[in-house]
Amino acid sequence: MNEEKTPKELHDYRVKLFRDAQNFNRPERLPLNGNIWSWMFIDAGYTVEEAVKSSEKIQKSTEHISKTYALDSVGGEGTRNATMISNTLGGSPQYVIKGNNVCVTDFACMDIDDYDAFAENYMKSMYEIAFFKKYPKAKTMTAKELAEAAKSAVDFTNTIFADYSILTDKYGTAEISDCEWYLGFAFDELFDIYRGIKNLSVDIRRCPAKVKAFVEAVDGANFEAPLNAINQSFNGPDMNRATDVFTSFLGHTILSSKQFEQYYWPYAKKLFDTVEKKNKSLILVAEGAWGRFSDFFNDYKKGTIGIYAEDDDIYEMRRKCPNITLLGGLNVNVMGKGSPEECVNITKKLYNELSGDGGLILSPNKMVSYPNDMKSENLKAVADYNATCKINY
Amino acid sequence: MADLTKFPEGITEIAQYMDYIPATEGDPEKTMNDRVDAFLNFVFHAVAEV
C-alpha cells in the first residue's frame, strides 16, 4: 500500500486519483481531501492563537497532519489568517483570535463614496484608502519601518512554499490548492475585504451600477493575464498537479440568480470557457449553498469544473449536476460529533451511491477550522478505511 | 521627502529600504519595480488578510 511507495510515487498516484475522479475516468478509489485548516494547529497540540504567530508551529502542524492521517490532499497549507502580516501594522481590526476562538468582524476599509476611485485606479485606492483605514498605525510609521513590515509578506509566502514542500516532497500529498493558477473574483473582494457583508448587501440595492463598475474594472484587470496564460499553455491537464485552476465564490451567498449573472458570471464564464477549451480542470470553493445557480454550470463537459458541496445536499447535487465533480460528503457535524463507525458508514454510503465512474472527491463539506469540526479518531478511521478501498467497475 | 501615504511616490520611497529583495545587477529600474511589486503584495495581504 502507501508505505511501499516513495513520496514521489505516492504523489503521482494521488494526482492520478484526483485527475481520474475529476474527469469521470474510473479512479481506483475515491481521493480524500482533508479540507483541514486551523484545526491542524489544535490537533498538533497548539492553540490557534499561538500557532498563527509562528512559522515554525505552522510547519510542525502541517507535518503532524501529513504524518498522522492518510490524506491524498491536506487541503489547507496552514497559513489561513495572515496575522504574521497584520501584527507588523499594529494588529488586525477584523480578526480577533483568542485561544482556539477565531472571531471575524464585518469590517469595511472602503466607504460607499469610494467606489469611483477604486474603479478608476484600484492599486492607488487599495493603498491610499483601504490600507491606512485598516491600519491607522501605518500613518505614523517611517519608510524604513514600513519596508521592514513588508518583509513579513515575503516570510509568509516562504512559509506557504515550505508547507507545500513538506506536504508534497516529504509526504507525497497532491495538494488541490497547489495549482498553476489561482483566481479570485472582484465581488468577493468587496464582500470579504473592502465593504463587508452588511454594507455590500445594501450597496447592491442602493448603488448597483457602482458595484458593477467596480467588478468590471477589477475583474477585467485581474483576469486578463491569467486567462491569456491559460490560453497560451499546453492543451490538457498538468499531470504534476491535482488540478489546474483554483478559484472561489464567497459573496454569491447574498445574491439572487439575476444578481449572480451580473456580478460573477461575465468573468466566471470566461474562465470556465477557457478551462474547458484547453481541456483543463478547475476546482471552485463555493461557500454555503450554490444549488440555485446550478443551471449556469450544466453545459460544461465533464472534467472541467469541480465544486465543493458545502450546504447543498451532495446526493441532490449529483442528480442536478451530472457533469460537475463534487467535493464533499463528509459532513462536519458527523465528523465532529459522531463515532468512527458512523463516519465510516457515511463514507461507505458515498462509495455505494455516488462513486459512479468518478465525479466525486471525498472531503469534509466545510473548512475544518474549529475544535468541534472534527474528531481525530474519526478522520483517522475514514482515511484508513478509504486507503484500502478499491472500486469495482 | 515624499508623503508616504501617497501612491506611487510613498511606495517608491519605502522601496528604497527593501534591500532584502535582491537587486538586479546593472538594472536599477527592475530592482525598483521588484521592490514596489513586493510592497504592493504586502499591502494586498495586509488588507485582505489571506
Short mmCIF file of C-alpha atoms in Angstrom, two decimals:
data_model
loop_
_atom_site.label_atom_id
_atom_site.label_comp_id
_atom_site.label_asym_id
_atom_site.label_seq_id
_atom_site.Cartn_x
_atom_site.Cartn_y
_atom_site.Cartn_z
CA MET A 1 0.00 0.00 0.00
CA ASN A 2 1.14 3.58 0.60
CA GLU A 3 4.13 2.50 2.75
CA GLU A 4 5.70 0.81 -0.26
CA LYS A 5 5.73 3.95 -2.39
CA THR A 6 8.32 6.72 -2.35
CA PRO A 7 6.89 10.21 -1.72
CA LYS A 8 7.21 10.95 -5.46
CA GLU A 9 5.42 7.73 -6.43
CA LEU A 10 2.73 8.41 -3.85
CA HIS A 11 2.32 11.96 -5.13
CA ASP A 12 1.96 10.77 -8.73
CA TYR A 13 -0.52 8.06 -7.66
CA ARG A 14 -2.59 10.64 -5.81
CA VAL A 15 -2.51 13.11 -8.69
CA LYS A 16 -3.90 10.34 -10.91
CA LEU A 17 -6.65 9.63 -8.37
CA PHE A 18 -7.70 13.28 -8.38
CA ARG A 19 -7.47 13.58 -12.15
CA ASP A 20 -9.41 10.36 -12.76
CA ALA A 21 -12.08 11.39 -10.26
CA GLN A 22 -12.39 14.86 -11.75
CA ASN A 23 -12.52 13.52 -15.32
CA PHE A 24 -15.08 10.77 -14.57
CA ASN A 25 -12.40 8.30 -15.59
CA ARG A 26 -12.98 5.49 -13.08
CA PRO A 27 -10.49 6.22 -10.28
CA GLU A 28 -9.09 3.20 -8.45
CA ARG A 29 -10.64 4.61 -5.25
CA LEU A 30 -12.06 7.96 -4.14
CA PRO A 31 -9.39 10.58 -3.48
CA LEU A 32 -9.62 12.08 0.01
CA ASN A 33 -9.12 15.80 0.57
CA GLY A 34 -8.79 16.73 4.26
CA ASN A 35 -10.01 20.33 3.90
CA ILE A 36 -8.04 20.85 7.13
CA TRP A 37 -7.43 24.45 8.14
CA SER A 38 -6.97 25.93 11.65
CA TRP A 39 -7.94 22.56 13.17
CA MET A 40 -4.45 21.30 12.27
CA PHE A 41 -2.94 23.55 14.95
CA ILE A 42 -5.29 22.23 17.63
CA ASP A 43 -4.68 18.61 16.61
CA ALA A 44 -0.92 19.26 16.76
CA GLY A 45 -1.24 20.44 20.38
CA TYR A 46 -1.14 24.22 19.88
CA THR A 47 -3.80 26.87 20.26
CA VAL A 48 -4.75 28.69 17.06
CA GLU A 49 -3.64 31.94 18.72
CA GLU A 50 -0.07 30.74 19.33
CA ALA A 51 0.29 28.84 16.06
CA VAL A 52 -0.70 31.66 13.69
CA LYS A 53 2.12 33.82 15.09
CA SER A 54 4.83 31.28 14.33
CA SER A 55 6.05 29.87 11.01
CA GLU A 56 7.71 27.04 12.94
CA LYS A 57 4.46 25.98 14.66
CA ILE A 58 2.53 26.25 11.41
CA GLN A 59 5.03 23.95 9.71
CA LYS A 60 5.08 21.50 12.62
CA SER A 61 1.27 21.36 12.41
CA THR A 62 1.39 20.74 8.67
CA GLU A 63 3.88 17.96 9.22
CA HIS A 64 1.80 16.46 12.05
CA ILE A 65 -1.31 16.22 9.85
CA SER A 66 0.66 14.67 6.97
CA LYS A 67 2.24 12.06 9.24
CA THR A 68 -0.90 11.16 11.18
CA TYR A 69 -3.59 10.79 8.51
CA ALA A 70 -3.58 9.08 5.10
CA LEU A 71 -4.87 12.14 3.23
CA ASP A 72 -4.41 12.47 -0.52
CA SER A 73 -4.53 16.26 -0.08
CA VAL A 74 -4.49 18.12 3.23
CA GLY A 75 -6.45 20.89 1.54
CA GLY A 76 -5.02 23.78 3.58
CA GLU A 77 -1.36 24.62 3.80
CA GLY A 78 -1.61 26.01 7.33
CA THR A 79 -1.40 29.69 6.55
CA ARG A 80 -5.00 30.77 6.93
CA ASN A 81 -5.28 34.02 8.89
CA ALA A 82 -2.29 36.09 7.88
CA THR A 83 -1.75 37.55 11.33
CA MET A 84 2.02 37.49 10.89
CA ILE A 85 1.45 40.35 8.45
CA SER A 86 -1.23 42.35 10.26
CA ASN A 87 0.74 42.19 13.54
CA THR A 88 3.53 44.25 11.95
CA LEU A 89 0.99 47.06 11.47
CA GLY A 90 -0.47 47.17 14.97
CA GLY A 91 -2.78 44.15 14.70
CA SER A 92 -5.92 43.33 12.78
CA PRO A 93 -9.16 45.20 13.42
CA GLN A 94 -11.00 42.39 11.61
CA TYR A 95 -9.70 39.13 13.11
CA VAL A 96 -9.77 38.53 16.85
CA ILE A 97 -8.04 35.27 17.76
CA LYS A 98 -8.07 34.17 21.41
CA GLY A 99 -7.08 30.62 22.24
CA ASN A 100 -8.93 28.48 19.70
CA ASN A 101 -11.64 31.07 19.06
CA VAL A 102 -11.42 32.98 15.79
CA CYS A 103 -13.84 35.90 15.58
CA VAL A 104 -14.15 37.68 12.23
CA THR A 105 -15.83 41.08 12.35
CA ASP A 106 -17.71 42.52 9.38
CA PHE A 107 -15.12 45.22 8.73
CA ALA A 108 -15.15 47.84 5.96
CA CYS A 109 -11.99 49.59 4.80
CA MET A 110 -13.71 51.41 1.92
CA ASP A 111 -16.69 53.78 2.09
CA ILE A 112 -19.66 53.79 -0.26
CA ASP A 113 -18.31 57.04 -1.77
CA ASP A 114 -15.02 55.34 -2.70
CA TYR A 115 -16.41 53.10 -5.47
CA ASP A 116 -15.49 55.51 -8.27
CA ALA A 117 -11.92 55.88 -7.02
CA PHE A 118 -11.44 52.11 -6.84
CA ALA A 119 -12.90 51.58 -10.31
CA GLU A 120 -10.60 54.28 -11.68
CA ASN A 121 -7.34 53.22 -10.01
CA TYR A 122 -7.51 50.07 -7.90
CA MET A 123 -3.86 49.97 -6.68
CA LYS A 124 -3.87 53.64 -5.67
CA SER A 125 -7.15 53.21 -3.77
CA MET A 126 -6.10 49.95 -2.14
CA TYR A 127 -3.06 51.80 -0.76
CA GLU A 128 -4.28 55.32 -0.06
CA ILE A 129 -7.76 54.39 1.18
CA ALA A 130 -8.04 50.78 2.37
CA PHE A 131 -4.56 50.19 3.79
CA PHE A 132 -4.48 53.26 6.00
CA LYS A 133 -8.11 52.91 7.05
CA LYS A 134 -7.49 49.34 8.19
CA TYR A 135 -4.13 50.09 9.78
CA PRO A 136 -4.07 53.70 11.07
CA LYS A 137 -0.77 52.96 12.82
CA ALA A 138 0.87 52.73 9.38
CA LYS A 139 0.44 56.52 9.01
CA THR A 140 2.86 57.03 11.90
CA MET A 141 5.50 54.59 10.62
CA THR A 142 8.68 55.64 8.82
CA ALA A 143 9.64 54.40 5.35
CA LYS A 144 12.22 52.09 6.94
CA GLU A 145 9.65 50.66 9.37
CA LEU A 146 7.13 50.05 6.58
CA ALA A 147 9.85 48.38 4.48
CA GLU A 148 10.68 46.11 7.42
CA ALA A 149 6.97 45.32 7.93
CA ALA A 150 6.71 44.35 4.26
CA LYS A 151 9.28 41.64 4.86
CA SER A 152 6.54 39.78 6.77
CA ALA A 153 4.74 39.17 3.44
CA VAL A 154 7.92 37.66 1.99
CA ASP A 155 8.27 35.44 5.08
CA PHE A 156 4.58 34.49 4.80
CA THR A 157 5.00 33.48 1.15
CA ASN A 158 8.11 31.49 2.04
CA THR A 159 6.10 29.70 4.76
CA ILE A 160 3.45 28.74 2.20
CA PHE A 161 6.07 27.33 -0.18
CA ALA A 162 7.82 25.48 2.67
CA ASP A 163 4.47 23.98 3.70
CA TYR A 164 3.77 22.78 0.17
CA SER A 165 7.26 21.33 0.06
CA ILE A 166 6.66 19.40 3.31
CA LEU A 167 3.32 18.12 2.04
CA THR A 168 4.29 17.11 -1.46
CA ASP A 169 8.02 16.32 -1.38
CA LYS A 170 8.15 14.61 2.00
CA TYR A 171 4.71 13.02 2.36
CA GLY A 172 3.59 12.73 -1.25
CA THR A 173 0.26 14.53 -0.92
CA ALA A 174 -1.23 16.05 -4.08
CA GLU A 175 -2.44 19.39 -2.79
CA ILE A 176 -5.52 20.58 -4.66
CA SER A 177 -4.74 24.25 -3.97
CA ASP A 178 -1.12 23.94 -5.20
CA CYS A 179 -2.04 24.66 -8.80
CA GLU A 180 -0.72 26.83 -11.59
CA TRP A 181 -3.44 29.47 -11.44
CA TYR A 182 -5.44 30.90 -8.54
CA LEU A 183 -8.07 33.47 -9.40
CA GLY A 184 -10.34 35.47 -7.10
CA PHE A 185 -13.43 37.45 -8.07
CA ALA A 186 -13.86 41.20 -7.55
CA PHE A 187 -17.27 40.77 -5.93
CA ASP A 188 -15.61 38.63 -3.27
CA GLU A 189 -13.07 41.37 -2.61
CA LEU A 190 -15.97 43.72 -1.86
CA PHE A 191 -17.72 41.07 0.24
CA ASP A 192 -14.72 39.83 2.19
CA ILE A 193 -12.24 42.71 2.21
CA TYR A 194 -13.46 46.17 1.27
CA ARG A 195 -17.16 46.64 2.12
CA GLY A 196 -18.14 43.64 4.26
CA ILE A 197 -21.31 41.56 4.12
CA LYS A 198 -23.71 44.10 5.61
CA ASN A 199 -22.58 47.12 3.59
CA LEU A 200 -22.39 45.20 0.32
CA SER A 201 -25.89 43.82 0.85
CA VAL A 202 -27.09 47.43 0.99
CA ASP A 203 -24.84 48.63 -1.88
CA ILE A 204 -26.28 46.14 -4.39
CA ARG A 205 -29.65 47.78 -3.77
CA ARG A 206 -28.57 51.44 -3.33
CA CYS A 207 -25.88 51.70 -5.99
CA PRO A 208 -25.82 48.56 -8.15
CA ALA A 209 -24.22 50.42 -11.08
CA LYS A 210 -21.23 51.40 -8.93
CA VAL A 211 -20.82 47.83 -7.69
CA LYS A 212 -20.98 46.65 -11.28
CA ALA A 213 -18.38 49.23 -12.40
CA PHE A 214 -16.02 48.08 -9.61
CA VAL A 215 -16.49 44.43 -10.60
CA GLU A 216 -15.90 45.12 -14.29
CA ALA A 217 -12.76 47.18 -13.65
CA VAL A 218 -11.19 44.83 -11.08
CA ASP A 219 -12.14 41.51 -12.69
CA GLY A 220 -11.05 42.92 -16.04
CA ALA A 221 -7.61 43.78 -14.66
CA ASN A 222 -7.19 40.63 -12.54
CA PHE A 223 -8.31 38.09 -15.14
CA GLU A 224 -6.55 39.38 -18.24
CA ALA A 225 -3.07 37.92 -17.60
CA PRO A 226 -4.16 34.53 -16.18
CA LEU A 227 -6.70 33.98 -18.98
CA ASN A 228 -4.00 34.76 -21.55
CA ALA A 229 -1.58 32.42 -19.79
CA ILE A 230 -4.13 29.57 -19.73
CA ASN A 231 -4.91 30.18 -23.39
CA GLN A 232 -1.22 30.04 -24.29
CA SER A 233 -0.44 26.98 -22.15
CA PHE A 234 -0.34 23.43 -23.48
CA ASN A 235 -3.58 21.62 -24.13
CA GLY A 236 -4.71 19.18 -21.42
CA PRO A 237 -4.08 18.75 -17.70
CA ASP A 238 -0.77 19.25 -15.89
CA MET A 239 -0.25 15.75 -14.52
CA ASN A 240 2.22 17.03 -11.94
CA ARG A 241 -0.65 18.66 -10.09
CA ALA A 242 -4.06 17.55 -8.80
CA THR A 243 -5.85 20.34 -10.67
CA ASP A 244 -5.02 23.28 -12.93
CA VAL A 245 -7.03 26.22 -11.64
CA PHE A 246 -8.35 27.05 -8.19
CA THR A 247 -10.98 29.69 -7.51
CA SER A 248 -13.72 30.59 -5.06
CA PHE A 249 -17.15 32.18 -4.70
CA LEU A 250 -17.90 33.75 -1.31
CA GLY A 251 -20.36 36.61 -1.86
CA HIS A 252 -22.77 34.63 -4.05
CA THR A 253 -24.45 33.72 -0.76
CA ILE A 254 -26.19 37.14 -0.69
CA LEU A 255 -27.23 37.13 -4.37
CA SER A 256 -30.20 36.04 -6.43
CA SER A 257 -29.59 34.28 -9.77
CA LYS A 258 -30.09 37.56 -11.63
CA GLN A 259 -27.55 39.34 -9.46
CA PHE A 260 -25.11 36.43 -9.77
CA GLU A 261 -25.38 36.77 -13.53
CA GLN A 262 -24.42 40.45 -13.26
CA TYR A 263 -21.62 40.35 -10.72
CA TYR A 264 -19.90 36.97 -11.19
CA TRP A 265 -20.95 35.37 -14.41
CA PRO A 266 -19.20 37.57 -17.04
CA TYR A 267 -15.72 36.60 -15.83
CA ALA A 268 -16.69 33.21 -14.38
CA LYS A 269 -17.94 32.26 -17.84
CA LYS A 270 -14.73 33.50 -19.48
CA LEU A 271 -12.70 31.45 -17.02
CA PHE A 272 -14.78 28.27 -17.30
CA ASP A 273 -14.90 28.52 -21.12
CA THR A 274 -11.12 28.89 -21.26
CA VAL A 275 -10.53 25.94 -18.93
CA GLU A 276 -12.92 23.80 -20.96
CA LYS A 277 -11.38 24.83 -24.29
CA LYS A 278 -7.90 23.89 -23.05
CA ASN A 279 -9.13 20.55 -21.64
CA LYS A 280 -8.01 21.53 -18.16
CA SER A 281 -9.74 21.27 -14.77
CA LEU A 282 -10.81 23.79 -12.19
CA ILE A 283 -11.80 23.46 -8.54
CA LEU A 284 -14.22 26.01 -7.12
CA VAL A 285 -14.74 26.58 -3.41
CA ALA A 286 -18.31 27.90 -3.31
CA GLU A 287 -19.04 28.70 0.31
CA GLY A 288 -22.50 27.93 1.64
CA ALA A 289 -25.10 26.87 -0.94
CA TRP A 290 -24.83 27.29 -4.72
CA GLY A 291 -27.52 24.88 -5.91
CA ARG A 292 -29.77 27.72 -7.08
CA PHE A 293 -27.08 28.70 -9.61
CA SER A 294 -26.53 25.17 -10.96
CA ASP A 295 -28.10 25.96 -14.35
CA PHE A 296 -25.11 28.22 -15.09
CA PHE A 297 -22.73 25.24 -14.91
CA ASN A 298 -24.72 22.49 -16.56
CA ASP A 299 -23.44 22.84 -20.13
CA TYR A 300 -19.75 22.30 -19.35
CA LYS A 301 -18.25 18.98 -20.28
CA LYS A 302 -17.32 16.52 -17.56
CA GLY A 303 -13.89 17.14 -16.10
CA THR A 304 -13.99 20.92 -16.43
CA ILE A 305 -15.46 22.05 -13.10
CA GLY A 306 -15.29 20.61 -9.59
CA ILE A 307 -17.28 22.36 -6.84
CA TYR A 308 -17.42 21.87 -3.08
CA ALA A 309 -20.89 20.95 -1.87
CA GLU A 310 -20.91 22.73 1.49
CA ASP A 311 -24.52 23.40 2.44
CA ASP A 312 -26.17 21.71 -0.57
CA ASP A 313 -27.15 18.06 -0.26
CA ILE A 314 -24.48 16.22 -2.22
CA TYR A 315 -26.88 13.47 -3.35
CA GLU A 316 -29.33 16.06 -4.71
CA MET A 317 -26.49 17.99 -6.39
CA ARG A 318 -25.33 14.78 -8.12
CA ARG A 319 -28.80 14.50 -9.69
CA LYS A 320 -28.96 18.19 -10.61
CA CYS A 321 -25.39 18.45 -11.94
CA PRO A 322 -24.34 15.16 -13.53
CA ASN A 323 -21.41 16.90 -15.29
CA ILE A 324 -19.88 18.55 -12.21
CA THR A 325 -17.29 16.89 -9.98
CA LEU A 326 -18.43 17.28 -6.41
CA LEU A 327 -16.16 17.68 -3.38
CA GLY A 328 -17.65 16.85 0.00
CA GLY A 329 -19.88 14.21 1.51
CA LEU A 330 -18.15 14.03 4.89
CA ASN A 331 -20.45 16.25 6.92
CA VAL A 332 -18.52 18.06 9.67
CA ASN A 333 -21.47 17.65 12.04
CA VAL A 334 -20.93 13.88 11.88
CA MET A 335 -17.12 14.08 11.63
CA GLY A 336 -17.03 16.35 14.69
CA LYS A 337 -19.66 14.74 16.86
CA GLY A 338 -20.27 11.19 15.60
CA SER A 339 -18.43 7.94 16.21
CA PRO A 340 -15.74 6.44 13.93
CA GLU A 341 -18.30 3.79 12.84
CA GLU A 342 -20.82 6.46 11.82
CA CYS A 343 -18.13 8.28 9.84
CA VAL A 344 -17.01 5.13 8.05
CA ASN A 345 -20.67 4.36 7.31
CA ILE A 346 -21.24 7.72 5.59
CA THR A 347 -18.09 7.03 3.57
CA LYS A 348 -19.42 3.61 2.53
CA LYS A 349 -22.73 5.18 1.52
CA LEU A 350 -20.87 7.68 -0.69
CA TYR A 351 -18.96 4.81 -2.32
CA ASN A 352 -22.16 2.83 -2.86
CA GLU A 353 -24.37 5.61 -4.17
CA LEU A 354 -22.14 8.32 -5.67
CA SER A 355 -18.82 6.88 -6.81
CA GLY A 356 -20.16 6.05 -10.30
CA ASP A 357 -17.42 6.39 -12.91
CA GLY A 358 -15.92 9.29 -10.96
CA GLY A 359 -17.03 12.85 -10.34
CA LEU A 360 -16.61 12.66 -6.57
CA ILE A 361 -13.76 13.78 -4.31
CA LEU A 362 -14.26 12.79 -0.69
CA SER A 363 -13.86 15.76 1.63
CA PRO A 364 -15.28 17.30 4.77
CA ASN A 365 -18.01 19.57 3.44
CA LYS A 366 -16.66 22.64 5.28
CA MET A 367 -13.22 24.06 6.02
CA VAL A 368 -12.21 22.19 9.18
CA SER A 369 -11.28 25.06 11.46
CA TYR A 370 -12.71 24.77 14.98
CA PRO A 371 -12.27 22.10 17.69
CA ASN A 372 -15.74 20.61 17.15
CA ASP A 373 -15.41 20.40 13.36
CA MET A 374 -13.54 17.10 13.58
CA LYS A 375 -12.52 14.32 15.93
CA SER A 376 -9.06 12.93 15.33
CA GLU A 377 -10.26 9.31 15.62
CA ASN A 378 -12.98 9.97 13.02
CA LEU A 379 -10.56 11.41 10.47
CA LYS A 380 -8.18 8.52 11.06
CA ALA A 381 -10.98 5.94 10.68
CA VAL A 382 -12.20 7.43 7.39
CA ALA A 383 -8.68 7.91 5.98
CA ASP A 384 -7.59 4.38 6.91
CA TYR A 385 -10.80 2.87 5.50
CA ASN A 386 -10.53 4.88 2.30
CA ALA A 387 -6.87 3.96 1.73
CA THR A 388 -7.86 0.28 1.50
CA CYS A 389 -10.86 0.76 -0.84
CA LYS A 390 -10.93 -0.29 -4.44
CA ILE A 391 -13.86 0.45 -6.72
CA ASN A 392 -15.07 -2.47 -8.86
CA TYR A 393 -16.27 -1.27 -12.25
CA MET B 1 10.86 63.67 1.34
CA ALA B 2 7.76 62.05 -0.18
CA ASP B 3 4.40 61.77 1.58
CA LEU B 4 4.39 58.06 2.46
CA THR B 5 0.59 57.85 2.29
CA LYS B 6 0.55 58.77 -1.42
CA PHE B 7 0.65 56.37 -4.35
CA PRO B 8 3.04 55.86 -6.04
CA GLU B 9 5.58 58.28 -4.55
CA GLY B 10 5.21 56.98 -0.99
CA ILE B 11 5.80 53.41 -2.13
CA THR B 12 8.82 54.40 -4.20
CA GLU B 13 10.31 55.98 -1.08
CA ILE B 14 9.60 52.88 1.05
CA ALA B 15 11.05 50.58 -1.63
CA GLN B 16 14.48 52.24 -1.16
CA TYR B 17 14.72 50.40 2.16
CA MET B 18 13.67 46.97 0.89
CA ASP B 19 17.15 45.64 0.26
CA TYR B 20 16.07 42.13 1.32
CA ILE B 21 14.54 41.90 -2.19
CA PRO B 22 17.62 41.06 -4.28
CA ALA B 23 18.87 43.75 -6.64
CA THR B 24 19.27 43.00 -10.33
CA GLU B 25 22.84 43.97 -11.17
CA GLY B 26 23.07 46.77 -13.69
CA ASP B 27 19.29 47.28 -13.82
CA PRO B 28 18.20 49.69 -11.09
CA GLU B 29 14.79 50.13 -12.74
CA LYS B 30 14.00 46.41 -12.49
CA THR B 31 15.29 46.38 -8.92
CA MET B 32 12.95 49.22 -8.03
CA ASN B 33 9.99 47.60 -9.82
CA ASP B 34 10.58 44.30 -7.99
CA ARG B 35 10.60 46.12 -4.65
CA VAL B 36 7.49 48.16 -5.45
CA ASP B 37 5.69 44.95 -6.50
CA ALA B 38 6.78 43.27 -3.26
CA PHE B 39 5.43 46.19 -1.25
CA LEU B 40 2.10 46.13 -3.09
CA ASN B 41 1.92 42.40 -2.43
CA PHE B 42 2.37 43.17 1.26
CA VAL B 43 -0.35 45.82 1.13
CA PHE B 44 -2.78 43.41 -0.52
CA HIS B 45 -2.02 40.64 2.01
CA ALA B 46 -2.43 43.10 4.88
CA VAL B 47 -5.72 44.49 3.58
CA ALA B 48 -7.12 41.08 2.62
CA GLU B 49 -5.57 39.09 5.49
CA VAL B 50 -5.29 35.98 3.37
#
